[in-house]
Amino acid sequence: MLLQVALCFALISTAALSYLKMERMVEDTVASRFTVALRGLAGEVEGAVSLGVSLNALRNLDALIQRALSRDDRITGLVLFNDAGEILASAGRNAPTGTMPADWKAAFARDGRSERGAKVTSGDSQALLLGIRNAFGGVAGGIGLTYSLNEVHAGIRGTIPELALSSGINLITGLLITMIAVWLLLRPIQRLLRELTSAVKALGHGEPPEITPEMADFAPDLPQFADRILHLQQLETDGAAHRPAHCPAQSPAESVR
């Protein structure tokens, strides 16, 4: 039972940790995929900016954003903004307009200039921000992409039945293997315990027990114990023969007990 409780705890803990790890890995994988799309769009804009054209002077930004948005239906918003935080083009149901939100500005000012970009979580929405560099290596602005975390988590929760089924199969299999292993391990010990019980009962009836070599290995002191008990029984029997008639006699077995 202790082995089975430990096994159940280990399997349940492993399943819970596996789910949490899978959830984190899926979130990182989805973010990496959107980051790749964001870098592709940023590369297209940087190609025009590197020619010396100001980001504010670029044309067809809405068409560029719309085309990038249509490539993945999980993207809920795309925005293009300049270094002052003004949004130049936007598309999608979750795309902000006018100026960047305050949390976007703070995250972009902190991590937007790095290669990995910035990440902002606001309720159900996850935003990825990536800077756009000008011809001089400075940051001319950036691109923001939003997607729904609920959709990502819903996809993860969809794997719970399969995870529960596999965990249940592993648990039942582990319990059966544990029961069989314990039964196989305890079977010879149980047989020796039965033989030991029979030997003790035989001593209680004043009979010499049958001690096999295997029993002697299992209980090394049993032969000496049996000889001592039989010797005491013999002394009791001899003493009973010389006991006066008016004294009640005990049986050898009762004396030994």
PDB file of C-alpha atoms in Angstrom:
ATOM      1  CA  MET A   1       0.000   0.000   0.000  1.00  0.00           C
ATOM      2  CA  LEU A   2       2.847   2.400   0.788  1.00  0.00           C
ATOM      3  CA  LEU A   3       4.438   1.653  -2.570  1.00  0.00           C
ATOM      4  CA  GLN A   4       1.148   2.223  -4.349  1.00  0.00           C
ATOM      5  CA  VAL A   5       0.499   5.502  -2.509  1.00  0.00           C
ATOM      6  CA  ALA A   6       4.007   6.695  -3.397  1.00  0.00           C
ATOM      7  CA  LEU A   7       3.484   5.611  -7.001  1.00  0.00           C
ATOM      8  CA  CYS A   8       0.130   7.434  -7.227  1.00  0.00           C
ATOM      9  CA  PHE A   9       1.649  10.588  -5.792  1.00  0.00           C
ATOM     10  CA  ALA A  10       4.598  10.411  -8.199  1.00  0.00           C
ATOM     11  CA  LEU A  11       2.410   9.864 -11.268  1.00  0.00           C
ATOM     12  CA  ILE A  12      -0.090  12.581 -10.349  1.00  0.00           C
ATOM     13  CA  SER A  13       2.729  15.034  -9.623  1.00  0.00           C
ATOM     14  CA  THR A  14       4.416  14.139 -12.910  1.00  0.00           C
ATOM     15  CA  ALA A  15       1.182  14.657 -14.828  1.00  0.00           C
ATOM     16  CA  ALA A  16       0.572  18.050 -13.195  1.00  0.00           C
ATOM     17  CA  LEU A  17       4.138  19.208 -13.824  1.00  0.00           C
ATOM     18  CA  SER A  18       3.976  17.939 -17.397  1.00  0.00           C
ATOM     19  CA  TYR A  19       0.802  19.920 -18.020  1.00  0.00           C
ATOM     20  CA  LEU A  20       2.300  23.101 -16.568  1.00  0.00           C
ATOM     21  CA  LYS A  21       5.482  22.620 -18.573  1.00  0.00           C
ATOM     22  CA  MET A  22       3.489  21.929 -21.733  1.00  0.00           C
ATOM     23  CA  GLU A  23       1.402  25.060 -21.141  1.00  0.00           C
ATOM     24  CA  ARG A  24       4.545  27.159 -20.828  1.00  0.00           C
ATOM     25  CA  MET A  25       6.155  25.547 -23.881  1.00  0.00           C
ATOM     26  CA  VAL A  26       3.050  26.093 -26.019  1.00  0.00           C
ATOM     27  CA  GLU A  27       2.845  29.744 -24.986  1.00  0.00           C
ATOM     28  CA  ASP A  28       6.527  30.230 -25.862  1.00  0.00           C
ATOM     29  CA  THR A  29       6.095  28.386 -29.170  1.00  0.00           C
ATOM     30  CA  VAL A  30       3.089  30.507 -30.172  1.00  0.00           C
ATOM     31  CA  ALA A  31       4.949  33.686 -29.192  1.00  0.00           C
ATOM     32  CA  SER A  32       7.975  32.556 -31.240  1.00  0.00           C
ATOM     33  CA  ARG A  33       5.795  31.926 -34.275  1.00  0.00           C
ATOM     34  CA  PHE A  34       4.239  35.380 -34.065  1.00  0.00           C
ATOM     35  CA  THR A  35       7.672  36.895 -33.481  1.00  0.00           C
ATOM     36  CA  VAL A  36       8.833  35.378 -36.775  1.00  0.00           C
ATOM     37  CA  ALA A  37       5.849  36.963 -38.555  1.00  0.00           C
ATOM     38  CA  LEU A  38       6.609  40.247 -36.821  1.00  0.00           C
ATOM     39  CA  ARG A  39      10.251  40.154 -37.926  1.00  0.00           C
ATOM     40  CA  GLY A  40       9.194  39.538 -41.518  1.00  0.00           C
ATOM     41  CA  LEU A  41       6.932  42.570 -41.466  1.00  0.00           C
ATOM     42  CA  ALA A  42       9.603  44.660 -39.747  1.00  0.00           C
ATOM     43  CA  GLY A  43      12.094  43.633 -42.420  1.00  0.00           C
ATOM     44  CA  GLU A  44       9.792  44.888 -45.169  1.00  0.00           C
ATOM     45  CA  VAL A  45       9.382  48.271 -43.476  1.00  0.00           C
ATOM     46  CA  GLU A  46      13.086  48.552 -42.663  1.00  0.00           C
ATOM     47  CA  GLY A  47      13.882  47.956 -46.320  1.00  0.00           C
ATOM     48  CA  ALA A  48      12.088  51.187 -47.210  1.00  0.00           C
ATOM     49  CA  VAL A  49      13.354  53.132 -44.189  1.00  0.00           C
ATOM     50  CA  SER A  50      16.966  52.185 -44.932  1.00  0.00           C
ATOM     51  CA  LEU A  51      16.684  54.065 -48.221  1.00  0.00           C
ATOM     52  CA  GLY A  52      16.316  57.270 -46.261  1.00  0.00           C
ATOM     53  CA  VAL A  53      12.530  57.539 -46.347  1.00  0.00           C
ATOM     54  CA  SER A  54      10.949  58.687 -43.095  1.00  0.00           C
ATOM     55  CA  LEU A  55       8.618  56.227 -41.430  1.00  0.00           C
ATOM     56  CA  ASN A  56       5.879  58.858 -41.384  1.00  0.00           C
ATOM     57  CA  ALA A  57       6.298  59.380 -45.141  1.00  0.00           C
ATOM     58  CA  LEU A  58       5.846  55.739 -46.129  1.00  0.00           C
ATOM     59  CA  ARG A  59       2.803  54.960 -48.227  1.00  0.00           C
ATOM     60  CA  ASN A  60       0.581  51.909 -48.423  1.00  0.00           C
ATOM     61  CA  LEU A  61       1.195  51.101 -44.745  1.00  0.00           C
ATOM     62  CA  ASP A  62      -2.426  50.053 -44.267  1.00  0.00           C
ATOM     63  CA  ALA A  63      -2.179  47.647 -47.207  1.00  0.00           C
ATOM     64  CA  LEU A  64       1.046  46.235 -45.807  1.00  0.00           C
ATOM     65  CA  ILE A  65      -0.528  45.712 -42.381  1.00  0.00           C
ATOM     66  CA  GLN A  66      -3.673  44.172 -43.851  1.00  0.00           C
ATOM     67  CA  ARG A  67      -1.653  41.745 -45.955  1.00  0.00           C
ATOM     68  CA  ALA A  68       0.355  40.617 -42.934  1.00  0.00           C
ATOM     69  CA  LEU A  69      -2.840  40.275 -40.882  1.00  0.00           C
ATOM     70  CA  SER A  70      -4.462  38.026 -43.469  1.00  0.00           C
ATOM     71  CA  ARG A  71      -1.585  35.513 -43.251  1.00  0.00           C
ATOM     72  CA  ASP A  72      -2.657  34.249 -39.823  1.00  0.00           C
ATOM     73  CA  ASP A  73      -6.220  34.341 -38.520  1.00  0.00           C
ATOM     74  CA  ARG A  74      -4.999  34.084 -34.905  1.00  0.00           C
ATOM     75  CA  ILE A  75      -3.506  37.563 -35.059  1.00  0.00           C
ATOM     76  CA  THR A  76      -6.065  39.926 -33.516  1.00  0.00           C
ATOM     77  CA  GLY A  77      -4.268  43.191 -34.229  1.00  0.00           C
ATOM     78  CA  LEU A  78      -1.301  44.769 -36.006  1.00  0.00           C
ATOM     79  CA  VAL A  79      -0.050  48.337 -35.567  1.00  0.00           C
ATOM     80  CA  LEU A  80       2.824  50.382 -36.946  1.00  0.00           C
ATOM     81  CA  PHE A  81       4.015  53.290 -34.793  1.00  0.00           C
ATOM     82  CA  ASN A  82       6.827  55.831 -34.884  1.00  0.00           C
ATOM     83  CA  ASP A  83       9.402  56.630 -32.220  1.00  0.00           C
ATOM     84  CA  ALA A  84       7.046  59.159 -30.615  1.00  0.00           C
ATOM     85  CA  GLY A  85       4.420  56.454 -29.979  1.00  0.00           C
ATOM     86  CA  GLU A  86       1.989  57.675 -32.636  1.00  0.00           C
ATOM     87  CA  ILE A  87       0.187  54.870 -34.434  1.00  0.00           C
ATOM     88  CA  LEU A  88       0.612  55.314 -38.210  1.00  0.00           C
ATOM     89  CA  ALA A  89      -1.363  52.261 -39.339  1.00  0.00           C
ATOM     90  CA  SER A  90      -3.474  49.630 -37.593  1.00  0.00           C
ATOM     91  CA  ALA A  91      -5.630  46.643 -38.480  1.00  0.00           C
ATOM     92  CA  GLY A  92      -7.532  44.016 -36.498  1.00  0.00           C
ATOM     93  CA  ARG A  93     -10.180  44.025 -33.797  1.00  0.00           C
ATOM     94  CA  ASN A  94      -7.729  44.495 -30.907  1.00  0.00           C
ATOM     95  CA  ALA A  95      -5.430  47.017 -32.574  1.00  0.00           C
ATOM     96  CA  PRO A  96      -5.220  50.342 -30.708  1.00  0.00           C
ATOM     97  CA  THR A  97      -5.505  53.609 -32.606  1.00  0.00           C
ATOM     98  CA  GLY A  98      -4.192  57.111 -32.063  1.00  0.00           C
ATOM     99  CA  THR A  99      -1.316  56.617 -29.666  1.00  0.00           C
ATOM    100  CA  MET A 100       0.258  53.585 -28.048  1.00  0.00           C
ATOM    101  CA  PRO A 101      -1.151  52.435 -24.670  1.00  0.00           C
ATOM    102  CA  ALA A 102       0.917  53.413 -21.650  1.00  0.00           C
ATOM    103  CA  ASP A 103       1.995  49.845 -20.876  1.00  0.00           C
ATOM    104  CA  TRP A 104       3.117  49.410 -24.490  1.00  0.00           C
ATOM    105  CA  LYS A 105       5.219  52.563 -24.286  1.00  0.00           C
ATOM    106  CA  ALA A 106       6.863  51.431 -21.042  1.00  0.00           C
ATOM    107  CA  ALA A 107       7.622  47.942 -22.373  1.00  0.00           C
ATOM    108  CA  PHE A 108       8.905  49.254 -25.706  1.00  0.00           C
ATOM    109  CA  ALA A 109      11.119  51.830 -24.003  1.00  0.00           C
ATOM    110  CA  ARG A 110      12.552  49.026 -21.851  1.00  0.00           C
ATOM    111  CA  ASP A 111      12.908  46.108 -24.313  1.00  0.00           C
ATOM    112  CA  GLY A 112      11.860  47.356 -27.727  1.00  0.00           C
ATOM    113  CA  ARG A 113      15.379  48.237 -28.814  1.00  0.00           C
ATOM    114  CA  SER A 114      16.650  44.701 -28.136  1.00  0.00           C
ATOM    115  CA  GLU A 115      16.618  41.880 -30.656  1.00  0.00           C
ATOM    116  CA  ARG A 116      14.044  39.864 -28.738  1.00  0.00           C
ATOM    117  CA  GLY A 117      11.551  42.738 -28.594  1.00  0.00           C
ATOM    118  CA  ALA A 118       9.047  43.439 -25.832  1.00  0.00           C
ATOM    119  CA  LYS A 119       6.064  41.491 -24.524  1.00  0.00           C
ATOM    120  CA  VAL A 120       2.995  42.976 -22.844  1.00  0.00           C
ATOM    121  CA  THR A 121       0.130  40.992 -21.293  1.00  0.00           C
ATOM    122  CA  SER A 122      -3.152  42.800 -20.711  1.00  0.00           C
ATOM    123  CA  GLY A 123      -6.059  40.609 -19.699  1.00  0.00           C
ATOM    124  CA  ASP A 124      -6.801  38.168 -22.506  1.00  0.00           C
ATOM    125  CA  SER A 125      -4.526  39.925 -25.001  1.00  0.00           C
ATOM    126  CA  GLN A 126      -0.823  39.332 -25.498  1.00  0.00           C
ATOM    127  CA  ALA A 127       1.156  41.997 -27.395  1.00  0.00           C
ATOM    128  CA  LEU A 128       4.565  41.573 -29.032  1.00  0.00           C
ATOM    129  CA  LEU A 129       6.505  44.738 -29.872  1.00  0.00           C
ATOM    130  CA  LEU A 130       9.529  44.891 -32.173  1.00  0.00           C
ATOM    131  CA  GLY A 131      11.578  47.949 -33.102  1.00  0.00           C
ATOM    132  CA  ILE A 132      12.259  49.207 -36.639  1.00  0.00           C
ATOM    133  CA  ARG A 133      15.746  50.603 -37.239  1.00  0.00           C
ATOM    134  CA  ASN A 134      16.589  53.443 -39.610  1.00  0.00           C
ATOM    135  CA  ALA A 135      19.589  53.813 -41.907  1.00  0.00           C
ATOM    136  CA  PHE A 136      21.752  55.024 -39.009  1.00  0.00           C
ATOM    137  CA  GLY A 137      20.998  52.116 -36.690  1.00  0.00           C
ATOM    138  CA  GLY A 138      18.619  54.068 -34.515  1.00  0.00           C
ATOM    139  CA  VAL A 139      15.030  53.137 -33.707  1.00  0.00           C
ATOM    140  CA  ALA A 140      12.617  54.838 -36.095  1.00  0.00           C
ATOM    141  CA  GLY A 141       9.539  53.200 -34.590  1.00  0.00           C
ATOM    142  CA  GLY A 142       8.133  49.748 -34.170  1.00  0.00           C
ATOM    143  CA  ILE A 143       5.475  47.173 -34.949  1.00  0.00           C
ATOM    144  CA  GLY A 144       3.044  45.678 -32.491  1.00  0.00           C
ATOM    145  CA  LEU A 145       1.166  42.389 -32.838  1.00  0.00           C
ATOM    146  CA  THR A 146      -1.624  41.162 -30.588  1.00  0.00           C
ATOM    147  CA  TYR A 147      -3.196  37.732 -30.203  1.00  0.00           C
ATOM    148  CA  SER A 148      -5.653  36.080 -27.816  1.00  0.00           C
ATOM    149  CA  LEU A 149      -4.278  34.133 -24.864  1.00  0.00           C
ATOM    150  CA  ASN A 150      -7.692  32.520 -24.328  1.00  0.00           C
ATOM    151  CA  GLU A 151      -7.459  30.808 -27.701  1.00  0.00           C
ATOM    152  CA  VAL A 152      -4.000  29.513 -26.828  1.00  0.00           C
ATOM    153  CA  HIS A 153      -5.163  28.245 -23.431  1.00  0.00           C
ATOM    154  CA  ALA A 154      -8.270  26.693 -24.989  1.00  0.00           C
ATOM    155  CA  GLY A 155      -6.050  24.697 -27.315  1.00  0.00           C
ATOM    156  CA  ILE A 156      -3.948  23.600 -24.356  1.00  0.00           C
ATOM    157  CA  ARG A 157      -7.017  22.588 -22.328  1.00  0.00           C
ATOM    158  CA  GLY A 158      -8.133  20.491 -25.269  1.00  0.00           C
ATOM    159  CA  THR A 159      -5.233  18.134 -24.533  1.00  0.00           C
ATOM    160  CA  ILE A 160      -6.372  17.494 -20.937  1.00  0.00           C
ATOM    161  CA  PRO A 161      -8.537  14.424 -21.819  1.00  0.00           C
ATOM    162  CA  GLU A 162      -5.628  12.787 -23.639  1.00  0.00           C
ATOM    163  CA  LEU A 163      -3.264  13.638 -20.790  1.00  0.00           C
ATOM    164  CA  ALA A 164      -5.735  12.299 -18.208  1.00  0.00           C
ATOM    165  CA  LEU A 165      -6.242   9.095 -20.231  1.00  0.00           C
ATOM    166  CA  SER A 166      -2.521   8.451 -20.577  1.00  0.00           C
ATOM    167  CA  SER A 167      -1.965   9.255 -16.891  1.00  0.00           C
ATOM    168  CA  GLY A 168      -4.789   6.881 -15.911  1.00  0.00           C
ATOM    169  CA  ILE A 169      -3.331   4.097 -18.040  1.00  0.00           C
ATOM    170  CA  ASN A 170       0.105   4.675 -16.535  1.00  0.00           C
ATOM    171  CA  LEU A 171      -1.369   4.726 -13.037  1.00  0.00           C
ATOM    172  CA  ILE A 172      -3.322   1.486 -13.456  1.00  0.00           C
ATOM    173  CA  THR A 173      -0.358  -0.200 -15.129  1.00  0.00           C
ATOM    174  CA  GLY A 174       1.953   0.944 -12.348  1.00  0.00           C
ATOM    175  CA  LEU A 175      -0.426  -0.298  -9.642  1.00  0.00           C
ATOM    176  CA  LEU A 176      -0.752  -3.706 -11.293  1.00  0.00           C
ATOM    177  CA  ILE A 177       3.001  -4.013 -11.723  1.00  0.00           C
ATOM    178  CA  THR A 178       3.497  -3.010  -8.087  1.00  0.00           C
ATOM    179  CA  MET A 179       0.967  -5.578  -6.875  1.00  0.00           C
ATOM    180  CA  ILE A 180       2.543  -8.342  -8.950  1.00  0.00           C
ATOM    181  CA  ALA A 181       6.076  -7.367  -7.906  1.00  0.00           C
ATOM    182  CA  VAL A 182       5.160  -7.243  -4.213  1.00  0.00           C
ATOM    183  CA  TRP A 183       3.326 -10.562  -4.477  1.00  0.00           C
ATOM    184  CA  LEU A 184       6.320 -12.206  -6.150  1.00  0.00           C
ATOM    185  CA  LEU A 185       8.713 -10.756  -3.585  1.00  0.00           C
ATOM    186  CA  LEU A 186       6.598 -11.668  -0.549  1.00  0.00           C
ATOM    187  CA  ARG A 187       5.532 -15.101  -1.750  1.00  0.00           C
ATOM    188  CA  PRO A 188       8.694 -16.929  -0.536  1.00  0.00           C
ATOM    189  CA  ILE A 189       8.671 -14.915   2.700  1.00  0.00           C
ATOM    190  CA  GLN A 190       5.044 -15.850   3.342  1.00  0.00           C
ATOM    191  CA  ARG A 191       5.862 -19.520   2.771  1.00  0.00           C
ATOM    192  CA  LEU A 192       8.756 -19.343   5.244  1.00  0.00           C
ATOM    193  CA  LEU A 193       6.528 -17.564   7.776  1.00  0.00           C
ATOM    194  CA  ARG A 194       3.959 -20.361   7.461  1.00  0.00           C
ATOM    195  CA  GLU A 195       6.684 -22.945   8.019  1.00  0.00           C
ATOM    196  CA  LEU A 196       7.957 -20.981  11.013  1.00  0.00           C
ATOM    197  CA  THR A 197       4.436 -20.849  12.452  1.00  0.00           C
ATOM    198  CA  SER A 198       4.105 -24.624  12.036  1.00  0.00           C
ATOM    199  CA  ALA A 199       7.465 -25.128  13.779  1.00  0.00           C
ATOM    200  CA  VAL A 200       6.382 -22.986  16.742  1.00  0.00           C
ATOM    201  CA  LYS A 201       3.080 -24.882  16.973  1.00  0.00           C
ATOM    202  CA  ALA A 202       4.974 -28.163  16.956  1.00  0.00           C
ATOM    203  CA  LEU A 203       7.141 -26.915  19.835  1.00  0.00           C
ATOM    204  CA  GLY A 204       3.977 -25.925  21.701  1.00  0.00           C
ATOM    205  CA  HIS A 205       2.801 -29.545  21.464  1.00  0.00           C
ATOM    206  CA  GLY A 206       6.154 -30.871  22.623  1.00  0.00           C
ATOM    207  CA  GLU A 207       7.172 -32.198  19.221  1.00  0.00           C
ATOM    208  CA  PRO A 208      10.529 -31.431  17.548  1.00  0.00           C
ATOM    209  CA  PRO A 209       9.930 -29.213  14.516  1.00  0.00           C
ATOM    210  CA  GLU A 210      11.133 -29.982  11.029  1.00  0.00           C
ATOM    211  CA  ILE A 211      13.734 -27.332  10.170  1.00  0.00           C
ATOM    212  CA  THR A 212      14.760 -27.211   6.547  1.00  0.00           C
ATOM    213  CA  PRO A 213      18.044 -25.590   5.424  1.00  0.00           C
ATOM    214  CA  GLU A 214      16.068 -22.734   3.916  1.00  0.00           C
ATOM    215  CA  MET A 215      14.265 -22.231   7.217  1.00  0.00           C
ATOM    216  CA  ALA A 216      17.580 -22.285   9.066  1.00  0.00           C
ATOM    217  CA  ASP A 217      18.897 -19.561   6.761  1.00  0.00           C
ATOM    218  CA  PHE A 218      15.735 -17.506   7.260  1.00  0.00           C
ATOM    219  CA  ALA A 219      15.808 -17.893  11.087  1.00  0.00           C
ATOM    220  CA  PRO A 220      19.392 -18.787  12.111  1.00  0.00           C
ATOM    221  CA  ASP A 221      18.544 -18.976  15.844  1.00  0.00           C
ATOM    222  CA  LEU A 222      15.599 -21.338  15.357  1.00  0.00           C
ATOM    223  CA  PRO A 223      17.511 -24.633  15.881  1.00  0.00           C
ATOM    224  CA  GLN A 224      19.042 -23.412  19.174  1.00  0.00           C
ATOM    225  CA  PHE A 225      15.654 -22.025  20.224  1.00  0.00           C
ATOM    226  CA  ALA A 226      13.968 -25.358  19.470  1.00  0.00           C
ATOM    227  CA  ASP A 227      16.630 -27.350  21.378  1.00  0.00           C
ATOM    228  CA  ARG A 228      16.279 -25.039  24.388  1.00  0.00           C
ATOM    229  CA  ILE A 229      12.489 -25.350  24.398  1.00  0.00           C
ATOM    230  CA  LEU A 230      12.608 -29.139  24.036  1.00  0.00           C
ATOM    231  CA  HIS A 231      15.164 -29.297  26.846  1.00  0.00           C
ATOM    232  CA  LEU A 232      12.917 -27.234  29.124  1.00  0.00           C
ATOM    233  CA  GLN A 233       9.977 -29.454  28.222  1.00  0.00           C
ATOM    234  CA  GLN A 234      11.999 -32.537  29.100  1.00  0.00           C
ATOM    235  CA  LEU A 235      12.979 -31.027  32.460  1.00  0.00           C
ATOM    236  CA  GLU A 236       9.327 -30.222  33.111  1.00  0.00           C
ATOM    237  CA  THR A 237       8.344 -33.782  32.272  1.00  0.00           C
ATOM    238  CA  ASP A 238      11.013 -35.204  34.553  1.00  0.00           C
ATOM    239  CA  GLY A 239       9.977 -32.853  37.338  1.00  0.00           C
ATOM    240  CA  ALA A 240       6.340 -33.856  36.954  1.00  0.00           C
ATOM    241  CA  ALA A 241       7.299 -37.480  37.521  1.00  0.00           C
ATOM    242  CA  HIS A 242       8.776 -36.639  40.958  1.00  0.00           C
ATOM    243  CA  ARG A 243       6.118 -34.110  41.960  1.00  0.00           C
ATOM    244  CA  PRO A 244       3.918 -35.102  44.940  1.00  0.00           C
ATOM    245  CA  ALA A 245       0.468 -36.365  44.113  1.00  0.00           C
ATOM    246  CA  HIS A 246      -1.327 -33.525  45.940  1.00  0.00           C
ATOM    247  CA  CYS A 247       0.383 -30.861  43.695  1.00  0.00           C
ATOM    248  CA  PRO A 248      -1.454 -30.063  40.443  1.00  0.00           C
ATOM    249  CA  ALA A 249       0.636 -30.774  37.366  1.00  0.00           C
ATOM    250  CA  GLN A 250       0.907 -28.578  34.336  1.00  0.00           C
ATOM    251  CA  SER A 251       1.255 -29.965  30.877  1.00  0.00           C
ATOM    252  CA  PRO A 252       4.668 -29.444  29.188  1.00  0.00           C
ATOM    253  CA  ALA A 253       3.032 -27.324  26.515  1.00  0.00           C
ATOM    254  CA  GLU A 254       1.446 -25.030  29.132  1.00  0.00           C
ATOM    255  CA  SER A 255       4.765 -24.715  30.951  1.00  0.00           C
ATOM    256  CA  VAL A 256       6.562 -23.828  27.756  1.00  0.00           C
ATOM    257  CA  ARG A 257       3.922 -21.231  26.884  1.00  0.00           C
TER     258      ARG A 257
END
